[in-house]
Amino acid sequence: MTYQVILPAAGQGKRMGAGKNKLLLTLNEIPVLIHTLKVFEEDEACDGIILAINPQDEMEFKALLKEHTINKVIELVPGGKERQHSIYHALKTVKTADVILVHDAARPFIRKEHIHRLTEKAEETGAAIIGVPAKDTMKKVQDGKVVETVERSSLWAIQTPQAFRISLLKEAYEQAEKDDFVGTDDSSLVERLGYPVAMVEGDYDNIKLTTPEDLFFAEAISKKRNS
Ligand code: CTP
Ligand code: MG
């Protein structure tokens, strides 16, 4: 069981408001980007990383890869306007792997055991995603008013990685491009073609660093992991 992974890293981190790509912010003196890359660098099942980057970050990213001896990056591709476009650019360069994972570079706490579970499921079924059951009561709201309380037991918060047979993900991305469809995750492109997607239960601490308070949560998660 091996896989390749696409890491979209070409965002601007607007909601983080750090004035630069949030992936360059540090946790324990190491950039978030490197924390995420190291998980895959150190996983023997990973046989290649494709990194989508903003060309203005290229020099800095390349220097970091060298400094932290990240050797598995086989392609650096320019990102696109939206995350989906960045991933599509990366996907076009993938030739070999049976299973391809897509993982947000902004989720540094992904665990190897979950990566392996997803890879196995995707080999078996074609597509598998990770997430956690919703904890809060969920309501549908429109114009400041509650429309309905949504049945929580069937709702999950979806994370990355998402794992796919390569042929399936390529088909889904090509069709989305033709239809001008932009989804908020990779699985939604596959779902709309009618393919089944398996759900793997993950960890609540596989957070995406999105807004400034996530940095405090991230410090706490690192402390817990290192204790
Ligand atoms: N990403 C990307 N290309 C884009 C937009 C996002 O590769 N055009 C990447 C980000 O670098 C990040 C992941 O997709 O690793 C998830 O996106 P998000 O958390 O939204 O990050 P940003 O787009 O950087 O943040 P924001 O939306 O606040 O600007
Ligand atoms: Mg974004």
CSV table of C-alpha atoms and ligand atoms in Angstrom, one decimal:
chain,number,residue,atom,x,y,z
A,1,MET,CA,0.0,0.0,0.0
A,2,THR,CA,1.6,3.2,-1.2
A,3,TYR,CA,0.2,6.6,-2.2
A,4,GLN,CA,1.1,10.0,-3.4
A,5,VAL,CA,-0.3,13.2,-1.8
A,6,ILE,CA,-1.3,16.6,-3.1
A,7,LEU,CA,-0.8,19.3,-0.6
A,8,PRO,CA,-2.5,22.6,-1.6
A,9,ALA,CA,-0.3,25.3,0.0
A,10,ALA,CA,-1.0,28.2,-2.4
A,11,GLY,CA,-3.5,30.2,-0.3
A,12,GLN,CA,-3.1,33.7,1.1
A,13,GLY,CA,-4.3,33.1,4.6
A,14,LYS,CA,-6.6,36.1,4.6
A,15,ARG,CA,-8.6,35.0,7.6
A,16,MET,CA,-5.5,34.4,9.6
A,17,GLY,CA,-4.5,38.0,8.9
A,18,ALA,CA,-0.8,37.4,9.4
A,19,GLY,CA,0.2,39.5,6.4
A,20,LYS,CA,1.8,36.4,4.8
A,21,ASN,CA,0.9,32.8,4.0
A,22,LYS,CA,-0.2,31.3,7.3
A,23,LEU,CA,1.8,28.2,6.5
A,24,LEU,CA,4.9,30.1,7.3
A,25,LEU,CA,3.8,30.8,10.8
A,26,THR,CA,5.7,28.7,13.3
A,27,LEU,CA,4.6,26.1,16.0
A,28,ASN,CA,7.5,25.1,18.3
A,29,GLU,CA,9.8,27.2,16.0
A,30,ILE,CA,9.0,25.1,13.0
A,31,PRO,CA,6.7,26.4,10.2
A,32,VAL,CA,3.3,24.9,9.9
A,33,LEU,CA,4.1,23.8,6.3
A,34,ILE,CA,7.0,21.8,7.5
A,35,HIS,CA,5.0,20.1,10.3
A,36,THR,CA,2.6,18.9,7.7
A,37,LEU,CA,5.3,17.9,5.2
A,38,LYS,CA,7.1,15.9,7.9
A,39,VAL,CA,4.2,13.6,8.5
A,40,PHE,CA,4.3,12.5,4.9
A,41,GLU,CA,8.2,12.6,4.6
A,42,GLU,CA,8.3,10.2,7.6
A,43,ASP,CA,5.6,7.8,6.3
A,44,GLU,CA,7.1,4.9,4.5
A,45,ALA,CA,3.9,4.4,2.5
A,46,CYS,CA,4.1,7.9,0.9
A,47,ASP,CA,6.0,7.8,-2.3
A,48,GLY,CA,5.7,11.4,-3.5
A,49,ILE,CA,4.4,14.8,-2.5
A,50,ILE,CA,3.0,17.3,-5.0
A,51,LEU,CA,3.0,20.8,-3.5
A,52,ALA,CA,0.8,23.6,-5.0
A,53,ILE,CA,2.4,26.9,-4.1
A,54,ASN,CA,2.0,30.6,-4.8
A,55,PRO,CA,4.9,31.6,-7.0
A,56,GLN,CA,5.7,34.5,-4.7
A,57,ASP,CA,6.4,31.9,-1.9
A,58,GLU,CA,8.6,29.7,-4.1
A,59,MET,CA,12.1,30.9,-2.9
A,60,GLU,CA,11.1,30.7,0.8
A,61,PHE,CA,9.4,27.3,0.4
A,62,LYS,CA,12.4,25.8,-1.5
A,63,ALA,CA,14.8,27.1,1.2
A,64,LEU,CA,12.6,25.5,3.9
A,65,LEU,CA,12.4,22.2,2.1
A,66,LYS,CA,16.2,22.1,2.0
A,67,GLU,CA,16.7,23.3,5.6
A,68,HIS,CA,14.4,20.6,7.0
A,69,THR,CA,15.5,17.9,4.6
A,70,ILE,CA,12.2,17.3,3.0
A,71,ASN,CA,13.1,15.0,0.1
A,72,LYS,CA,9.8,13.6,-1.1
A,73,VAL,CA,8.5,16.7,-2.9
A,74,ILE,CA,8.4,15.5,-6.5
A,75,GLU,CA,6.6,18.5,-8.0
A,76,LEU,CA,6.1,22.1,-7.2
A,77,VAL,CA,3.2,23.4,-9.2
A,78,PRO,CA,1.7,27.0,-9.3
A,79,GLY,CA,-1.5,27.3,-7.4
A,80,GLY,CA,-4.7,28.7,-8.9
A,81,LYS,CA,-7.4,31.2,-7.9
A,82,GLU,CA,-9.3,28.8,-5.6
A,83,ARG,CA,-8.1,25.7,-3.7
A,84,GLN,CA,-9.8,23.5,-6.3
A,85,HIS,CA,-7.8,25.1,-9.1
A,86,SER,CA,-4.6,24.6,-7.2
A,87,ILE,CA,-5.4,20.9,-6.7
A,88,TYR,CA,-6.4,20.5,-10.4
A,89,HIS,CA,-3.0,21.9,-11.5
A,90,ALA,CA,-1.3,19.4,-9.2
A,91,LEU,CA,-3.5,16.5,-10.3
A,92,LYS,CA,-2.5,17.0,-13.9
A,93,THR,CA,1.1,16.2,-13.0
A,94,VAL,CA,0.3,12.9,-11.3
A,95,LYS,CA,1.1,9.9,-13.4
A,96,THR,CA,1.9,6.9,-11.2
A,97,ALA,CA,0.1,6.3,-7.9
A,98,ASP,CA,-3.0,4.1,-7.6
A,99,VAL,CA,-4.2,6.1,-4.7
A,100,ILE,CA,-3.9,9.8,-4.4
A,101,LEU,CA,-4.5,11.8,-1.2
A,102,VAL,CA,-5.4,15.5,-1.0
A,103,HIS,CA,-4.5,17.1,2.3
A,104,ASP,CA,-4.6,20.7,3.3
A,105,ALA,CA,-1.1,21.9,4.2
A,106,ALA,CA,-2.8,23.9,7.0
A,107,ARG,CA,-3.7,20.7,8.9
A,108,PRO,CA,-0.4,19.7,10.6
A,109,PHE,CA,-1.9,17.3,13.2
A,110,ILE,CA,-2.9,14.4,10.8
A,111,ARG,CA,-1.9,11.0,12.2
A,112,LYS,CA,-0.2,8.3,10.2
A,113,GLU,CA,-2.7,5.6,11.3
A,114,HIS,CA,-5.6,7.7,9.8
A,115,ILE,CA,-3.7,8.2,6.6
A,116,HIS,CA,-3.2,4.5,6.3
A,117,ARG,CA,-6.8,3.7,7.1
A,118,LEU,CA,-7.9,6.2,4.3
A,119,THR,CA,-5.5,4.8,1.8
A,120,GLU,CA,-6.7,1.2,2.4
A,121,LYS,CA,-10.4,2.2,2.2
A,122,ALA,CA,-9.8,4.1,-1.1
A,123,GLU,CA,-8.0,1.1,-2.5
A,124,GLU,CA,-11.0,-1.0,-1.7
A,125,THR,CA,-13.9,1.3,-2.5
A,126,GLY,CA,-12.5,4.1,-4.7
A,127,ALA,CA,-13.0,7.1,-2.3
A,128,ALA,CA,-12.6,7.7,1.4
A,129,ILE,CA,-12.7,10.8,3.6
A,130,ILE,CA,-12.1,11.6,7.2
A,131,GLY,CA,-14.1,13.6,9.7
A,132,VAL,CA,-15.8,13.7,13.1
A,133,PRO,CA,-19.4,13.6,14.2
A,134,ALA,CA,-20.8,17.0,14.8
A,135,LYS,CA,-20.8,18.0,18.5
A,136,ASP,CA,-22.9,21.1,18.5
A,137,THR,CA,-26.6,21.3,17.8
A,138,MET,CA,-26.9,22.3,14.2
A,139,LYS,CA,-29.6,24.7,12.9
A,140,LYS,CA,-30.3,26.1,9.4
A,141,VAL,CA,-30.4,29.9,9.6
A,142,GLN,CA,-31.5,32.4,7.0
A,143,ASP,CA,-31.6,36.2,7.3
A,144,GLY,CA,-30.9,36.0,11.0
A,145,LYS,CA,-33.8,33.5,11.7
A,146,VAL,CA,-33.8,29.9,12.5
A,147,VAL,CA,-35.4,27.9,9.7
A,148,GLU,CA,-35.0,24.4,11.3
A,149,THR,CA,-33.0,22.3,13.7
A,150,VAL,CA,-31.2,19.7,11.6
A,151,GLU,CA,-31.0,16.2,12.9
A,152,ARG,CA,-27.5,16.0,14.4
A,153,SER,CA,-26.9,12.3,14.5
A,154,SER,CA,-26.2,12.1,10.8
A,155,LEU,CA,-24.0,15.2,10.5
A,156,TRP,CA,-20.2,15.0,10.4
A,157,ALA,CA,-17.6,17.7,10.1
A,158,ILE,CA,-15.3,16.8,7.2
A,159,GLN,CA,-11.6,17.2,7.2
A,160,THR,CA,-8.7,16.2,5.0
A,161,PRO,CA,-7.0,14.0,3.9
A,162,GLN,CA,-9.4,12.7,1.3
A,163,ALA,CA,-8.2,9.6,-0.6
A,164,PHE,CA,-9.2,8.5,-4.1
A,165,ARG,CA,-8.3,6.1,-6.8
A,166,ILE,CA,-6.4,8.3,-9.2
A,167,SER,CA,-8.7,7.6,-12.2
A,168,LEU,CA,-11.8,8.5,-10.2
A,169,LEU,CA,-10.4,11.8,-8.9
A,170,LYS,CA,-9.2,12.8,-12.4
A,171,GLU,CA,-12.6,12.1,-13.8
A,172,ALA,CA,-14.3,14.1,-11.1
A,173,TYR,CA,-12.0,17.1,-11.6
A,174,GLU,CA,-12.3,17.1,-15.4
A,175,GLN,CA,-16.1,17.0,-15.1
A,176,ALA,CA,-16.1,19.8,-12.5
A,177,GLU,CA,-14.0,21.9,-14.9
A,178,LYS,CA,-16.4,21.2,-17.8
A,179,ASP,CA,-19.4,22.1,-15.6
A,180,ASP,CA,-17.8,25.1,-14.0
A,181,PHE,CA,-18.5,23.5,-10.6
A,182,VAL,CA,-16.5,24.6,-7.6
A,183,GLY,CA,-17.0,22.6,-4.4
A,184,THR,CA,-15.7,23.1,-0.9
A,185,ASP,CA,-13.9,19.8,-0.8
A,186,ASP,CA,-12.6,17.1,-3.2
A,187,SER,CA,-15.2,14.5,-2.3
A,188,SER,CA,-18.1,16.7,-3.4
A,189,LEU,CA,-16.7,16.5,-7.0
A,190,VAL,CA,-16.8,12.7,-6.8
A,191,GLU,CA,-20.2,12.6,-5.0
A,192,ARG,CA,-21.8,14.6,-7.8
A,193,LEU,CA,-20.9,11.9,-10.3
A,194,GLY,CA,-22.8,9.4,-8.2
A,195,TYR,CA,-19.8,7.4,-6.8
A,196,PRO,CA,-19.9,6.2,-3.2
A,197,VAL,CA,-17.5,7.7,-0.7
A,198,ALA,CA,-16.5,5.8,2.5
A,199,MET,CA,-16.4,7.7,5.8
A,200,VAL,CA,-13.5,7.2,8.3
A,201,GLU,CA,-13.8,8.5,11.8
A,202,GLY,CA,-10.8,10.7,12.7
A,203,ASP,CA,-9.7,13.0,15.5
A,204,TYR,CA,-11.2,16.3,16.7
A,205,ASP,CA,-7.6,17.7,16.9
A,206,ASN,CA,-7.0,17.4,13.2
A,207,ILE,CA,-7.8,21.1,13.0
A,208,LYS,CA,-7.2,23.4,10.0
A,209,LEU,CA,-5.4,26.6,11.0
A,210,THR,CA,-7.8,29.2,9.7
A,211,THR,CA,-8.3,32.1,12.1
A,212,PRO,CA,-5.9,33.6,14.8
A,213,GLU,CA,-7.4,31.7,17.7
A,214,ASP,CA,-6.6,28.4,15.9
A,215,LEU,CA,-2.9,29.2,16.8
A,216,PHE,CA,-3.8,28.8,20.5
A,217,PHE,CA,-5.6,25.5,19.9
A,218,ALA,CA,-2.6,24.4,17.9
A,219,GLU,CA,-0.2,25.2,20.7
A,220,ALA,CA,-2.4,23.2,23.1
A,221,ILE,CA,-2.6,20.2,20.7
A,222,SER,CA,1.2,20.2,20.2
A,223,LYS,CA,1.7,20.3,24.0
A,224,LYS,CA,-0.7,17.4,24.4
A,225,ARG,CA,1.0,15.4,21.7
A,226,ASN,CA,4.5,16.0,23.1
A,227,SER,CA,3.7,15.3,26.7
B,1,CTP,N1,-5.1,26.8,-1.0
B,1,CTP,C1,-4.5,26.7,-2.2
B,1,CTP,N2,-4.8,27.5,-3.3
B,1,CTP,C2,-5.8,28.4,-3.1
B,1,CTP,C3,-6.4,28.6,-1.8
B,1,CTP,C4,-6.0,27.8,-0.8
B,1,CTP,O1,-3.6,25.8,-2.4
B,1,CTP,N3,-6.1,29.2,-4.1
B,1,CTP,C5,-4.7,26.0,0.2
B,1,CTP,C6,-4.2,26.7,1.4
B,1,CTP,O2,-2.8,27.1,1.3
B,1,CTP,C7,-4.5,25.7,2.5
B,1,CTP,C8,-5.7,24.9,2.0
B,1,CTP,O3,-5.8,25.2,0.6
B,1,CTP,O4,-3.4,24.9,2.8
B,1,CTP,C9,-7.0,25.2,2.7
B,1,CTP,O5,-7.4,26.6,2.4
B,1,CTP,P1,-7.7,27.7,3.5
B,1,CTP,O6,-7.6,27.1,4.8
B,1,CTP,O7,-8.9,28.4,3.0
B,1,CTP,O8,-6.3,28.6,3.4
B,1,CTP,P2,-6.2,30.0,2.7
B,1,CTP,O9,-6.9,30.1,1.4
B,1,CTP,O10,-4.7,30.3,2.7
B,1,CTP,O11,-6.9,31.0,3.8
B,1,CTP,P3,-8.0,32.1,3.5
B,1,CTP,O12,-9.2,31.4,2.9
B,1,CTP,O13,-8.3,32.6,4.9
B,1,CTP,O14,-7.4,33.2,2.7
B,2,MG,MG,-9.1,29.8,1.4
